[in-house]
mmCIF file of C-alpha atoms in Angstrom:
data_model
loop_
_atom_site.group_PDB
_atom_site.id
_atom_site.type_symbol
_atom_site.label_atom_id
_atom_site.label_comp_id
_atom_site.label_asym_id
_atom_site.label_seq_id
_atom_site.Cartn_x
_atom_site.Cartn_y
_atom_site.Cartn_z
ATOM 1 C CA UNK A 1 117.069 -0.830 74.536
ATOM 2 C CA UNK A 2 115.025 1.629 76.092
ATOM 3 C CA UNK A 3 114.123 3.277 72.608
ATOM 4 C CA UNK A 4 113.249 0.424 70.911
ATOM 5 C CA UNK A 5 110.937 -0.887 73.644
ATOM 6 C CA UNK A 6 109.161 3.073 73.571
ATOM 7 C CA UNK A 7 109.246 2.499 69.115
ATOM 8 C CA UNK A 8 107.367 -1.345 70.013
ATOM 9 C CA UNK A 9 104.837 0.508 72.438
ATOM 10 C CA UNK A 10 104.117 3.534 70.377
ATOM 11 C CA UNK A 11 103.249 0.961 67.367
ATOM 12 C CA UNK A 12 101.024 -1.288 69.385
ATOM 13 C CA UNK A 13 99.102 1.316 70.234
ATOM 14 C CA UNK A 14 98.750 2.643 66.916
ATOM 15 C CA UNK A 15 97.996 -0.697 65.467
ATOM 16 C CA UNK A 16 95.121 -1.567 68.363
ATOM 17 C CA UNK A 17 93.983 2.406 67.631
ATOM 18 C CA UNK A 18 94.085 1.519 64.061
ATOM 19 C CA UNK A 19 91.819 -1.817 64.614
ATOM 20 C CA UNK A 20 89.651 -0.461 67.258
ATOM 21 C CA UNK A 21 88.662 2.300 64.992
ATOM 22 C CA UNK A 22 88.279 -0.691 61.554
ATOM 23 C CA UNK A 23 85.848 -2.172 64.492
ATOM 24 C CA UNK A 24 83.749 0.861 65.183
ATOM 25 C CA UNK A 25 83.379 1.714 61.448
ATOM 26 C CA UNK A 26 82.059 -2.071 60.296
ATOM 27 C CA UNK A 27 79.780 -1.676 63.310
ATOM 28 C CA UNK A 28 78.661 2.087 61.841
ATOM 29 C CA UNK A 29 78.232 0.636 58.281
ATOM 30 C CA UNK A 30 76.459 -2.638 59.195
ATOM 31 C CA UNK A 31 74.210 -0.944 61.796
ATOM 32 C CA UNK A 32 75.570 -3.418 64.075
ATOM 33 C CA UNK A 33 73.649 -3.251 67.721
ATOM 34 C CA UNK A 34 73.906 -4.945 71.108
ATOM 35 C CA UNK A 35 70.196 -4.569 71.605
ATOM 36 C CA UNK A 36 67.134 -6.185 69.698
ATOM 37 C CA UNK A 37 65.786 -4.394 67.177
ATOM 38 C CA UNK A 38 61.890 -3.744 65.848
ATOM 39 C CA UNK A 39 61.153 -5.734 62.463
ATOM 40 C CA UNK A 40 58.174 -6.275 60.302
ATOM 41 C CA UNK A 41 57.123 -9.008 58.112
ATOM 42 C CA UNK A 42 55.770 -7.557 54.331
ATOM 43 C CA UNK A 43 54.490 -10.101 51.631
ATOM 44 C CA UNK A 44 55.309 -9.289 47.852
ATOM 45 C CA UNK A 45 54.256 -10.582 44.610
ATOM 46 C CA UNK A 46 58.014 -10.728 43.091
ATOM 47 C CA UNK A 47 61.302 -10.222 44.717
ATOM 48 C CA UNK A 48 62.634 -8.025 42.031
ATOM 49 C CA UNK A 49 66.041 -8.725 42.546
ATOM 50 C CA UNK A 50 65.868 -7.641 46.195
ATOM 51 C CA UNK A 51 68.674 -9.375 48.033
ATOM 52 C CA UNK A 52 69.771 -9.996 52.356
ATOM 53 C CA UNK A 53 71.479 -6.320 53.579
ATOM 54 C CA UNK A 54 69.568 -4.177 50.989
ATOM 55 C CA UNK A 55 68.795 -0.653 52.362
ATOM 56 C CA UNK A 56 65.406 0.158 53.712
ATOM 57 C CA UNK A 57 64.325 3.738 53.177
ATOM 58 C CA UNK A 58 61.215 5.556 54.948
ATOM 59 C CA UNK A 59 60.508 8.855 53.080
ATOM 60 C CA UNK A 60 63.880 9.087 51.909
ATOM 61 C CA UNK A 61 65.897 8.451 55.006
ATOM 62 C CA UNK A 62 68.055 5.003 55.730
ATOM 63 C CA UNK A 63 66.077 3.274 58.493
ATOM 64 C CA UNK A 64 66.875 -0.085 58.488
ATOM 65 C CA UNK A 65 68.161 -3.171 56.228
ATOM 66 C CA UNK A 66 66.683 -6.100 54.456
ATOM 67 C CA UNK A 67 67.378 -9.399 57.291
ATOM 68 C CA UNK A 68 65.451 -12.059 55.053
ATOM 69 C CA UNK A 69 64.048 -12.933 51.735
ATOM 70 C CA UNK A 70 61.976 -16.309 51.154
ATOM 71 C CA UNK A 71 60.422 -17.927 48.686
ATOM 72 C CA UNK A 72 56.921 -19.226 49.995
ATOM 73 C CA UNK A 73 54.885 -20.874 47.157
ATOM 74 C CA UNK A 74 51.779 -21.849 48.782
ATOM 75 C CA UNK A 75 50.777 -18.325 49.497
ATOM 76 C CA UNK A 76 48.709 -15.762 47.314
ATOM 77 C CA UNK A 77 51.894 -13.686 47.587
ATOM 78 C CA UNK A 78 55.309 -16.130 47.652
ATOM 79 C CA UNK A 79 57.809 -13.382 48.599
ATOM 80 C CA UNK A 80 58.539 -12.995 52.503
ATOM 81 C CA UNK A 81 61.052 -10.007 53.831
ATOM 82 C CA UNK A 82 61.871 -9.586 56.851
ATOM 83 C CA UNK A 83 62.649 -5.951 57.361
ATOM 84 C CA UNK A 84 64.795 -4.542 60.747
ATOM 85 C CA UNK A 85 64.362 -0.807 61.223
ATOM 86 C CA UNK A 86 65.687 0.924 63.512
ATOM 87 C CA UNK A 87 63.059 2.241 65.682
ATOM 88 C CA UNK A 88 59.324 1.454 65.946
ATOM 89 C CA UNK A 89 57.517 2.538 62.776
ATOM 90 C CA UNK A 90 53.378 2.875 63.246
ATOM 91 C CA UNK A 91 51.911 1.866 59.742
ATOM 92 C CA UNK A 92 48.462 3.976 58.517
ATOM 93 C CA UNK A 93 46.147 3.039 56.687
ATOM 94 C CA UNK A 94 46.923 4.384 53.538
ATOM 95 C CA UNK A 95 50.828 3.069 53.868
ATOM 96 C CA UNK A 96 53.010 2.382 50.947
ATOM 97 C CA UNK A 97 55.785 -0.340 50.838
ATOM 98 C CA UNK A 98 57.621 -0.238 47.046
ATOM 99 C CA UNK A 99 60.676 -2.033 45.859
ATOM 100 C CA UNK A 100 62.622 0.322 43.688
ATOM 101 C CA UNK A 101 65.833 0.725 41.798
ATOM 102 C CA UNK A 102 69.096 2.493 43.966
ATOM 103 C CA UNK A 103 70.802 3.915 41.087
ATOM 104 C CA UNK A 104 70.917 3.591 37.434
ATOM 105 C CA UNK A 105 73.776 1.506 37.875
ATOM 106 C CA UNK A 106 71.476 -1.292 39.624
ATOM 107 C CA UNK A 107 70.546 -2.484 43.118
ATOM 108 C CA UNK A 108 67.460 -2.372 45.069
ATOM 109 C CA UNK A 109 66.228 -1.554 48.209
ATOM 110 C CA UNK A 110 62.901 -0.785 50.032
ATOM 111 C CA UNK A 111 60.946 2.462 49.892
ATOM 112 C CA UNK A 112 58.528 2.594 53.142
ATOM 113 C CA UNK A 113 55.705 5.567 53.760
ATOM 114 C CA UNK A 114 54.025 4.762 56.779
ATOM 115 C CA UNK A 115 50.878 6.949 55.604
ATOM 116 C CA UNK A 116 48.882 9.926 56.635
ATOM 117 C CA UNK A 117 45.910 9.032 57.256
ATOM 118 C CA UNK A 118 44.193 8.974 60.794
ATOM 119 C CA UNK A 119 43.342 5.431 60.680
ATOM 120 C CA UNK A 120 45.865 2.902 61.591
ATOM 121 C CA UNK A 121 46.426 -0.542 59.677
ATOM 122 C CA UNK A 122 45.676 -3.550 61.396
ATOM 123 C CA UNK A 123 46.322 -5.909 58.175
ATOM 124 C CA UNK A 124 49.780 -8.032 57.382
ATOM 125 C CA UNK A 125 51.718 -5.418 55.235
ATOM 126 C CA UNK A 126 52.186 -5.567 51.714
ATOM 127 C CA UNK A 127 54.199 -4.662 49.162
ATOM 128 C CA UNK A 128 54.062 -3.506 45.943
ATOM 129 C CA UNK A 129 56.708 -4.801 43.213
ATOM 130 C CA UNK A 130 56.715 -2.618 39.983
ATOM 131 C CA UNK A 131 58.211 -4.257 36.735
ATOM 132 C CA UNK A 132 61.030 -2.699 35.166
ATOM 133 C CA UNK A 133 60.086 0.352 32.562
ATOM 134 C CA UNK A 134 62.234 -1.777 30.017
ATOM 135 C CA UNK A 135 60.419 -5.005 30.732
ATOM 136 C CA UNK A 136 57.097 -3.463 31.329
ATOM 137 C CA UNK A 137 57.645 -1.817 27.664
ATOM 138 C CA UNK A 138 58.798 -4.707 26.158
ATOM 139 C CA UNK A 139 55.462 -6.994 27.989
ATOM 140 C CA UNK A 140 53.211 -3.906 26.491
ATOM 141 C CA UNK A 141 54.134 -4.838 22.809
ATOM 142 C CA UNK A 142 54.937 -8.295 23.152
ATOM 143 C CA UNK A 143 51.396 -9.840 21.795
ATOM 144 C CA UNK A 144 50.043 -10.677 18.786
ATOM 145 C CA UNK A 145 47.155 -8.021 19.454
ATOM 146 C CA UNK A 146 49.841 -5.449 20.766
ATOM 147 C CA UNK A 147 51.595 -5.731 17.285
ATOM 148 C CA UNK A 148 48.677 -4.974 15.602
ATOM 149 C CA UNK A 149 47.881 -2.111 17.747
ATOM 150 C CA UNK A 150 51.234 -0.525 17.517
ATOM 151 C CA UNK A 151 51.179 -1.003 13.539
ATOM 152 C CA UNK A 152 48.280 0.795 13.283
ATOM 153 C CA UNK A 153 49.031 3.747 15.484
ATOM 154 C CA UNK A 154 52.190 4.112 13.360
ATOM 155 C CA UNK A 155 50.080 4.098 10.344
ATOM 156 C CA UNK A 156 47.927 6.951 12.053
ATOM 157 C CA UNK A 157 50.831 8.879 12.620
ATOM 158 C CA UNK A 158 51.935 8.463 9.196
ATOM 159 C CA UNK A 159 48.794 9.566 7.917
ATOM 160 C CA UNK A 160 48.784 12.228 10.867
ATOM 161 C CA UNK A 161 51.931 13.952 8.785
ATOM 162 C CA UNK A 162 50.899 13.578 5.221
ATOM 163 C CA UNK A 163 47.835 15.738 6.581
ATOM 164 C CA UNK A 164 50.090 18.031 8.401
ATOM 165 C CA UNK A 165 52.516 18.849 5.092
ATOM 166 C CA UNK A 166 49.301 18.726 2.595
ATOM 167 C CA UNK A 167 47.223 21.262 5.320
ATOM 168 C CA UNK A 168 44.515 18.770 5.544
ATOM 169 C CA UNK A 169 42.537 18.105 8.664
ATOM 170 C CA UNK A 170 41.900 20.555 11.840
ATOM 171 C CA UNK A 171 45.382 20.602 12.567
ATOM 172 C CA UNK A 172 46.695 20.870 8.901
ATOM 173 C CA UNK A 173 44.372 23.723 7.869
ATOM 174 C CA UNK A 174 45.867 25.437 11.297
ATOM 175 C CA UNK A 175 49.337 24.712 10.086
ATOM 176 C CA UNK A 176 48.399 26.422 6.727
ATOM 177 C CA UNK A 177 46.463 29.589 8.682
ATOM 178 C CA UNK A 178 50.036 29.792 10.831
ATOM 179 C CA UNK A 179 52.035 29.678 7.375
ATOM 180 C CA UNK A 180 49.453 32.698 6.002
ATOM 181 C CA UNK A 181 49.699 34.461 9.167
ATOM 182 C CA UNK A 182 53.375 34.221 8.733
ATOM 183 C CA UNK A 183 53.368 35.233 5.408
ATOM 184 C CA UNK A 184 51.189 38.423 6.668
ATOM 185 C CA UNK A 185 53.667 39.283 9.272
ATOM 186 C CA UNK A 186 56.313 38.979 7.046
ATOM 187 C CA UNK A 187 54.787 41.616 4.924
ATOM 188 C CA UNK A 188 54.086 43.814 7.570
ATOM 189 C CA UNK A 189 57.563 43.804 8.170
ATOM 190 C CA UNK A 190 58.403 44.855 4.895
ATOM 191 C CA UNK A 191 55.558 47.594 5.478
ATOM 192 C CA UNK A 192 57.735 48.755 8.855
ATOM 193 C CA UNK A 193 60.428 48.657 7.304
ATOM 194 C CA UNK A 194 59.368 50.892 4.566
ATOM 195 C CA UNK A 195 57.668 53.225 6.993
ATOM 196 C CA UNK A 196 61.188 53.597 8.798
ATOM 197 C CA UNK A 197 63.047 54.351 5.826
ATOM 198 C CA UNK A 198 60.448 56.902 4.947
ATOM 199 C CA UNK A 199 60.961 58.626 8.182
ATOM 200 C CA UNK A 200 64.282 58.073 8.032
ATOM 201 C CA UNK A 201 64.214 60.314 4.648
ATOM 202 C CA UNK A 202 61.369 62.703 6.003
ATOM 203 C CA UNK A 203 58.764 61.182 3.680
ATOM 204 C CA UNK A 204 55.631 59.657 3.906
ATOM 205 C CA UNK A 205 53.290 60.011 6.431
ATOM 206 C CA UNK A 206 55.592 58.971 9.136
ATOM 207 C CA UNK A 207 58.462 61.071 7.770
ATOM 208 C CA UNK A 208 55.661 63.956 8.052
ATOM 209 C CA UNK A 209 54.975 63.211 11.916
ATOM 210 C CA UNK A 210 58.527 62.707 12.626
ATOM 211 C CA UNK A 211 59.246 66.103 10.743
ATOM 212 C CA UNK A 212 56.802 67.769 13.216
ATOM 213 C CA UNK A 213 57.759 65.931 16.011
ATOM 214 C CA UNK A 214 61.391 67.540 15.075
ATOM 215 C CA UNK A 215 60.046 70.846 14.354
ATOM 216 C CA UNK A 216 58.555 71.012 18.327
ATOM 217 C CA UNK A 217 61.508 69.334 20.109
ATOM 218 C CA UNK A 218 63.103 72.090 18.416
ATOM 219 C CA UNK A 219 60.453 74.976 19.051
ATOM 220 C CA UNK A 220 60.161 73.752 22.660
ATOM 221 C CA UNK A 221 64.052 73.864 23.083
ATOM 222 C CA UNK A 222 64.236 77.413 21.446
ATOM 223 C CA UNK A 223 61.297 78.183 24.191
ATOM 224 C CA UNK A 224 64.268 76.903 26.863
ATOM 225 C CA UNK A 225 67.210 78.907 25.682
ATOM 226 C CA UNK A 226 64.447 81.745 25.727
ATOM 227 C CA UNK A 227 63.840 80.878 29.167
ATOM 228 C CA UNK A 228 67.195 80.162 30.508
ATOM 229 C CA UNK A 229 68.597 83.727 28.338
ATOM 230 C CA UNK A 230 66.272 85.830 30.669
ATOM 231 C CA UNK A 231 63.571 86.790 27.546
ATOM 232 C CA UNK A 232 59.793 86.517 27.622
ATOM 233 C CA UNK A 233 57.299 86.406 30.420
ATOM 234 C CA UNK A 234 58.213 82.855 31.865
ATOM 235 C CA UNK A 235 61.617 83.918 32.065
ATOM 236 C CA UNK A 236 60.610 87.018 34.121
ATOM 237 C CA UNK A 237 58.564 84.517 36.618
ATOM 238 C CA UNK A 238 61.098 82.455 36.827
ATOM 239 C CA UNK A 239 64.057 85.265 37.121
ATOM 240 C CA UNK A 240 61.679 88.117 38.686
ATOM 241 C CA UNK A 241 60.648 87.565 42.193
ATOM 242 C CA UNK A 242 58.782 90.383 42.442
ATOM 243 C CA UNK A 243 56.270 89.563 39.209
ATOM 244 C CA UNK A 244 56.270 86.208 40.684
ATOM 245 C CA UNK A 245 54.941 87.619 43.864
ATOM 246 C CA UNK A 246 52.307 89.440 42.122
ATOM 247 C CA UNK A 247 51.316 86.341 40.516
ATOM 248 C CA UNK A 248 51.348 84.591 43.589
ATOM 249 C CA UNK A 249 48.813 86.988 45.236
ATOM 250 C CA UNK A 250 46.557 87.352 42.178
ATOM 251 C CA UNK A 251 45.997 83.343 42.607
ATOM 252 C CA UNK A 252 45.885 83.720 46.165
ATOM 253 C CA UNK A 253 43.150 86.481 45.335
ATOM 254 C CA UNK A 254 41.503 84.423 42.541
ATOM 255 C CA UNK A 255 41.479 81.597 45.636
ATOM 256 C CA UNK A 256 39.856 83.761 47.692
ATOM 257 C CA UNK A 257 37.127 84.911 45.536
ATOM 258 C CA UNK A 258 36.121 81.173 44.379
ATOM 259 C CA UNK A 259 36.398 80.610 47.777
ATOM 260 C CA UNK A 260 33.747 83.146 48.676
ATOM 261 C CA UNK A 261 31.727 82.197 45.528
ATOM 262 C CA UNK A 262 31.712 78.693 47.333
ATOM 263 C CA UNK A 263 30.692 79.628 50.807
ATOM 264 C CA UNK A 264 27.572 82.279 48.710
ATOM 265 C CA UNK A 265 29.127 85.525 50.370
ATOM 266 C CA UNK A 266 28.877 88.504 48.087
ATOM 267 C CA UNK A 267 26.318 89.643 45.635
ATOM 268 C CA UNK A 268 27.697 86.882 43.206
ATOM 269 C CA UNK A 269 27.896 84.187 45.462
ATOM 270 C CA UNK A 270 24.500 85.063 47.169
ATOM 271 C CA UNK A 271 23.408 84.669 43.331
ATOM 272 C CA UNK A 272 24.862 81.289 42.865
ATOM 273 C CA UNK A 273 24.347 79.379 46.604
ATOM 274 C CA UNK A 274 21.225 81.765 48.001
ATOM 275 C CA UNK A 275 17.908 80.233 47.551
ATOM 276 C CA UNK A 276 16.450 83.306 48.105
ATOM 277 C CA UNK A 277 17.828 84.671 45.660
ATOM 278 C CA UNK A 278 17.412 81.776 43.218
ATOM 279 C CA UNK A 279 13.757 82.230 43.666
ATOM 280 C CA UNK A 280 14.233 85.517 42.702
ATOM 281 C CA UNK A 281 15.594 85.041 39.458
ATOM 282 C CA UNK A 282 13.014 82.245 38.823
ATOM 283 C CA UNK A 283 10.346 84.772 39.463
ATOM 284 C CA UNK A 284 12.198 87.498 37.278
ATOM 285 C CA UNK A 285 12.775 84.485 34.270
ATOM 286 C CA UNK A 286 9.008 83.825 35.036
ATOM 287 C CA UNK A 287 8.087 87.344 34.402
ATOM 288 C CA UNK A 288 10.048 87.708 31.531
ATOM 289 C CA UNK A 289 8.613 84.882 29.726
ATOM 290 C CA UNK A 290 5.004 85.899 31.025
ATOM 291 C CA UNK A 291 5.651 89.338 29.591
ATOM 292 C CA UNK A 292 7.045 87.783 26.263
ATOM 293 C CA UNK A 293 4.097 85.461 25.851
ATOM 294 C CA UNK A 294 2.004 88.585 26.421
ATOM 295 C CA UNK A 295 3.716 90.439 23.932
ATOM 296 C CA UNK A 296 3.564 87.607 21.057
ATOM 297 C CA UNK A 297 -0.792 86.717 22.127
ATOM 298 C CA UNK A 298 -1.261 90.270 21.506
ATOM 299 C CA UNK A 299 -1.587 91.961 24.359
ATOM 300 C CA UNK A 300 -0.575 95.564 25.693
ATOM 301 C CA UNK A 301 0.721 98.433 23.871
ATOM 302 C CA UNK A 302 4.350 96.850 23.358
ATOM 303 C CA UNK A 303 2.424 94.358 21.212
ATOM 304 C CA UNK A 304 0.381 97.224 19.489
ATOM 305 C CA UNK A 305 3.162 98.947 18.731
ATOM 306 C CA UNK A 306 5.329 95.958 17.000
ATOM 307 C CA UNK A 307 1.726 94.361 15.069
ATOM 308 C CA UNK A 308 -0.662 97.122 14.794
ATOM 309 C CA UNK A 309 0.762 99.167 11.703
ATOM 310 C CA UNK A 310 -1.990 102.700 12.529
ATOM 311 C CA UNK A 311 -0.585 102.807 15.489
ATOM 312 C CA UNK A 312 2.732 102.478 14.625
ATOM 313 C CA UNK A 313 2.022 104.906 12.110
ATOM 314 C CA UNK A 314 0.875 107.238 14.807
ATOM 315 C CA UNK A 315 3.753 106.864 16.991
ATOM 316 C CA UNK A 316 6.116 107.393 13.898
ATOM 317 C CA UNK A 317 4.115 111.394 13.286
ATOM 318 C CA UNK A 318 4.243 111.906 16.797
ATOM 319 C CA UNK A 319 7.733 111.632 17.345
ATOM 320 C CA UNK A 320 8.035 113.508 13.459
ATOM 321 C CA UNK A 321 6.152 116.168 15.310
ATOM 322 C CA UNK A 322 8.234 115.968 18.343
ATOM 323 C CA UNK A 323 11.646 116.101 16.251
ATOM 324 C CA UNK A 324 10.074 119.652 14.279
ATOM 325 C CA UNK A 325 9.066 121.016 18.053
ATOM 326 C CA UNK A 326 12.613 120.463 18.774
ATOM 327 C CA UNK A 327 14.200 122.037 15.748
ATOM 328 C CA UNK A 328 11.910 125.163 15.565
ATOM 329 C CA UNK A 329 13.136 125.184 19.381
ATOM 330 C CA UNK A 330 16.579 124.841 18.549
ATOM 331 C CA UNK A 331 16.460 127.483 16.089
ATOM 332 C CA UNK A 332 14.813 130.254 18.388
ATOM 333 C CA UNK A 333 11.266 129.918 16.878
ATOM 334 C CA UNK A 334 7.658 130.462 18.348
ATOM 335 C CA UNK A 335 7.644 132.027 21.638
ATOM 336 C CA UNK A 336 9.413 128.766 24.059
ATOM 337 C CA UNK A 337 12.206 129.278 21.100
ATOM 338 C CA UNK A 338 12.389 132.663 21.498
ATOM 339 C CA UNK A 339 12.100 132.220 25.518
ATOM 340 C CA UNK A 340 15.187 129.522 24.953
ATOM 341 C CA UNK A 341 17.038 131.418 22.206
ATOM 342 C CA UNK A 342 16.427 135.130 22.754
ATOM 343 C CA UNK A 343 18.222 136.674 25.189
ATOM 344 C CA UNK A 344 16.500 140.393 25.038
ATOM 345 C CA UNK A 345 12.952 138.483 25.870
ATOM 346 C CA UNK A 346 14.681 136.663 28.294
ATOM 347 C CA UNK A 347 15.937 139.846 29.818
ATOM 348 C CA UNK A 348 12.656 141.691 29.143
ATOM 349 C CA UNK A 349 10.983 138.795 31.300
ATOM 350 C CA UNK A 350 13.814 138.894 34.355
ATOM 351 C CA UNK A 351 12.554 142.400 34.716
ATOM 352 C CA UNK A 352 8.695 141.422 34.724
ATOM 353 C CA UNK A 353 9.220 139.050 36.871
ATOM 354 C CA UNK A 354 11.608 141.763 39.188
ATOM 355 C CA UNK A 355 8.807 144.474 39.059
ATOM 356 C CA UNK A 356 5.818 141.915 40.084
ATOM 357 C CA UNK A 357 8.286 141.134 42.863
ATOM 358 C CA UNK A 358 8.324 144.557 43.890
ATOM 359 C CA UNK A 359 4.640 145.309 43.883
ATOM 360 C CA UNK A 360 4.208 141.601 45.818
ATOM 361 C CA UNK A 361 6.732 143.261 48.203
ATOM 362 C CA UNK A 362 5.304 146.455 48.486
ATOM 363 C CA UNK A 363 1.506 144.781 49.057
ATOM 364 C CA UNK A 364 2.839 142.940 52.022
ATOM 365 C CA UNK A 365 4.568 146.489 53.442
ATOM 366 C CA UNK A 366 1.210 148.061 53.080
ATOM 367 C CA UNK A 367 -1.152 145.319 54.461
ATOM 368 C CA UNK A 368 -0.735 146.214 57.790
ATOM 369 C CA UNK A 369 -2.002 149.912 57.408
ATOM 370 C CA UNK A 370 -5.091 148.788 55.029
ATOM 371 C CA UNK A 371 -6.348 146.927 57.662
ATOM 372 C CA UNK A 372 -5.835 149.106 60.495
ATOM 373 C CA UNK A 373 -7.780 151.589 58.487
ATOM 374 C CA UNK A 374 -10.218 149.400 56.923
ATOM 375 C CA UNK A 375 -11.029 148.657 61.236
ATOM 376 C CA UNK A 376 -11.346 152.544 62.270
ATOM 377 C CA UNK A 377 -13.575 153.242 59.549
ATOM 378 C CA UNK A 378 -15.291 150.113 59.929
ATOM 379 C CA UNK A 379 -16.076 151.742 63.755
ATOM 380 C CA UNK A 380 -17.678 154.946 62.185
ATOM 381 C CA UNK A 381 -20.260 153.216 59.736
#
């Protein structure tokens, strides 16, 4: 008894769970709430199929459901809805209300966008009601005029393609440039691909650069296998750290003397940063080309000697003379070539010379006596 009457309780409560929790979700789903909610009234021009319970959306979001739709004919706008959000909703006054589809499978509901605009909307709201695409299409082409219209623009299109496929027209004559700049591509293709082969077989002009271009890759790997087999100088700078010192220095000494070229230190440098010594060389230049402009006007014996053909003439018998001075010289004639050349006068006048010593000598020994008695018998006269 006692476990059926625990069985009974546990499937009351399950059942009053089960209808307490049905409750709760119709409440959920129908937005269901003990307090009053904010509305608003919004005229449309057509109902569009909107029905009582259709969603409201505001920028996308669910915020309320359709209460109310009436049909009011003695307005400018015979649709009333009566819209309950839920929450207050301030309108601007560039606000949007739109009836529009819920899914391709049909339905409706309200799309609201209360606006950005600083200034708020103290008008009734209204709404707009779009027509269907399908119905709008089929209102576009409905008249008489419409018919007409599309007839013709199907005829233009018709002509528009005959153009196209004869290459008539802007658009035709670009449709023909395309096909000849197709046509050119293609055969540059063909080109390339001839080119290709060509190099392929090491002919051509391409085949030529290729050739070379194999020739180098190969030169310039030769020039690593050099390298890496300890041959030639790079191999030494990279293998020999003490050439690769010296190198080292001679840059750092090359550095040094550019450096001091820079700063003008040095006779070099003073000749490429002094002023001084830049004024110099413009006075030396200056001189030069005074003494060249000289020489070409005539002037001095430089210019004499290089225009005036006596004189050079002159010059050319002197130095004639001066050349047969110097071979009678060399070969012991007249009496300087015998002084140069013959050593018997040459000994003849070392002993002149030795004797005319001796009686300058012997003058001097005997001056002192001369006058001593040149002064006692000066006393007697």
């Amino acid at each position: 008894m006692a476990i059926k009457v625990q069985r009974d309780s546990v499937l009351g409560i399950v059942f009053f769970g089960g209808l307490l929790l049905l409750l709760w979700g119709t409440f959920q789903l129908a937005d269901f709430s003990f307090g009053p909610k904010p509305s608003i009234d919004v005229a449309f021009p057509d109902a569009r199929g909107v029905k009582r319970g259709d969603n409201v959306f505001v920028l996308g979001t669910k915020f309320g459901v359709v209460e109310s739709v009436d049909y009011l004919p003695n307005r400018k706008l015979p649709i009333h809805m009566k819209l309950t959000l839920a929450g207050d909703l301030t309108f601007k006054a560039d606000y949007a209300i739109e009836i529009a589809d819920a899914s391709l499978l049909g339905g409706k509901q309200i799309s609201i966008s209360p606006g950005k605009s600083t200034d708020s909307n103290e008008k009734p709201l209204i709404g707009k009601a779009p027509p269907h695409p399908l119905k709008a299409l089929g209102d576009l082409f409905s008249g008489e005029d419409d018919k007409k219209s599309l007839g013709k623009m199907l005829q233009n299109f018709g002509d528009l393609a005959e153009d196209l496929l004869t290459g008539k027209g802007t658009i035709g004559g670009a449709i023909g440039s395309a096909r000849t700049a197709f046509e050119r591509v293609g055969a540059a293709a063909e080109e390339v691909r001839i080119a290709v082969a060509d190099a392929r077989k090491g002919t051509g002009n391409l085949g030529w650069v290729v050739k070379k271009a194999g020739d180098f890759l190969a030169s310039a790997d030769d020039v690593a296998k050099a390298v890496r087999s300890g041959e030639g100088l790079a191999s030494r700078l990279l293998s020999n750290r003490t050439l690769a010192d010296n190198v080292e220095k001679s840059m750092q000494n090359l550095r040094t003397v550019t450096d001091e070229l820079a700063a003008g230190r040095g006779p070099l440098g003073r000749l490429l940063r002094d002023p001084a010594m830049e004024k110099e060389i413009q006075l030396i230049v200056r001189n030069l080309n005074e003494a060249m402009t000289a020489l070409n006007e005539g002037k001095g014996l430089a210019q004499a000697l290089l225009h005036d053909q006596s004189l050079r003439d002159n010059a050319r018998s002197i130095v004639s003379d001066l050349r047969g001075v110097a071979n009678d010289l060399e070969l012991g004639k007249g009496t300087i070539g015998r002084l140069i050349k013959d050593e018997t006068v040459y000994l003849q006048i070392e002993r002149l010379l030795n004797q005319v010593s001796r009686v300058i000598e012997d003058q001097r020994e005997a001056a002192p006596v001369s006058t001593f008695f040149n002064i006692f018998t000066g006393a007697f006269q």
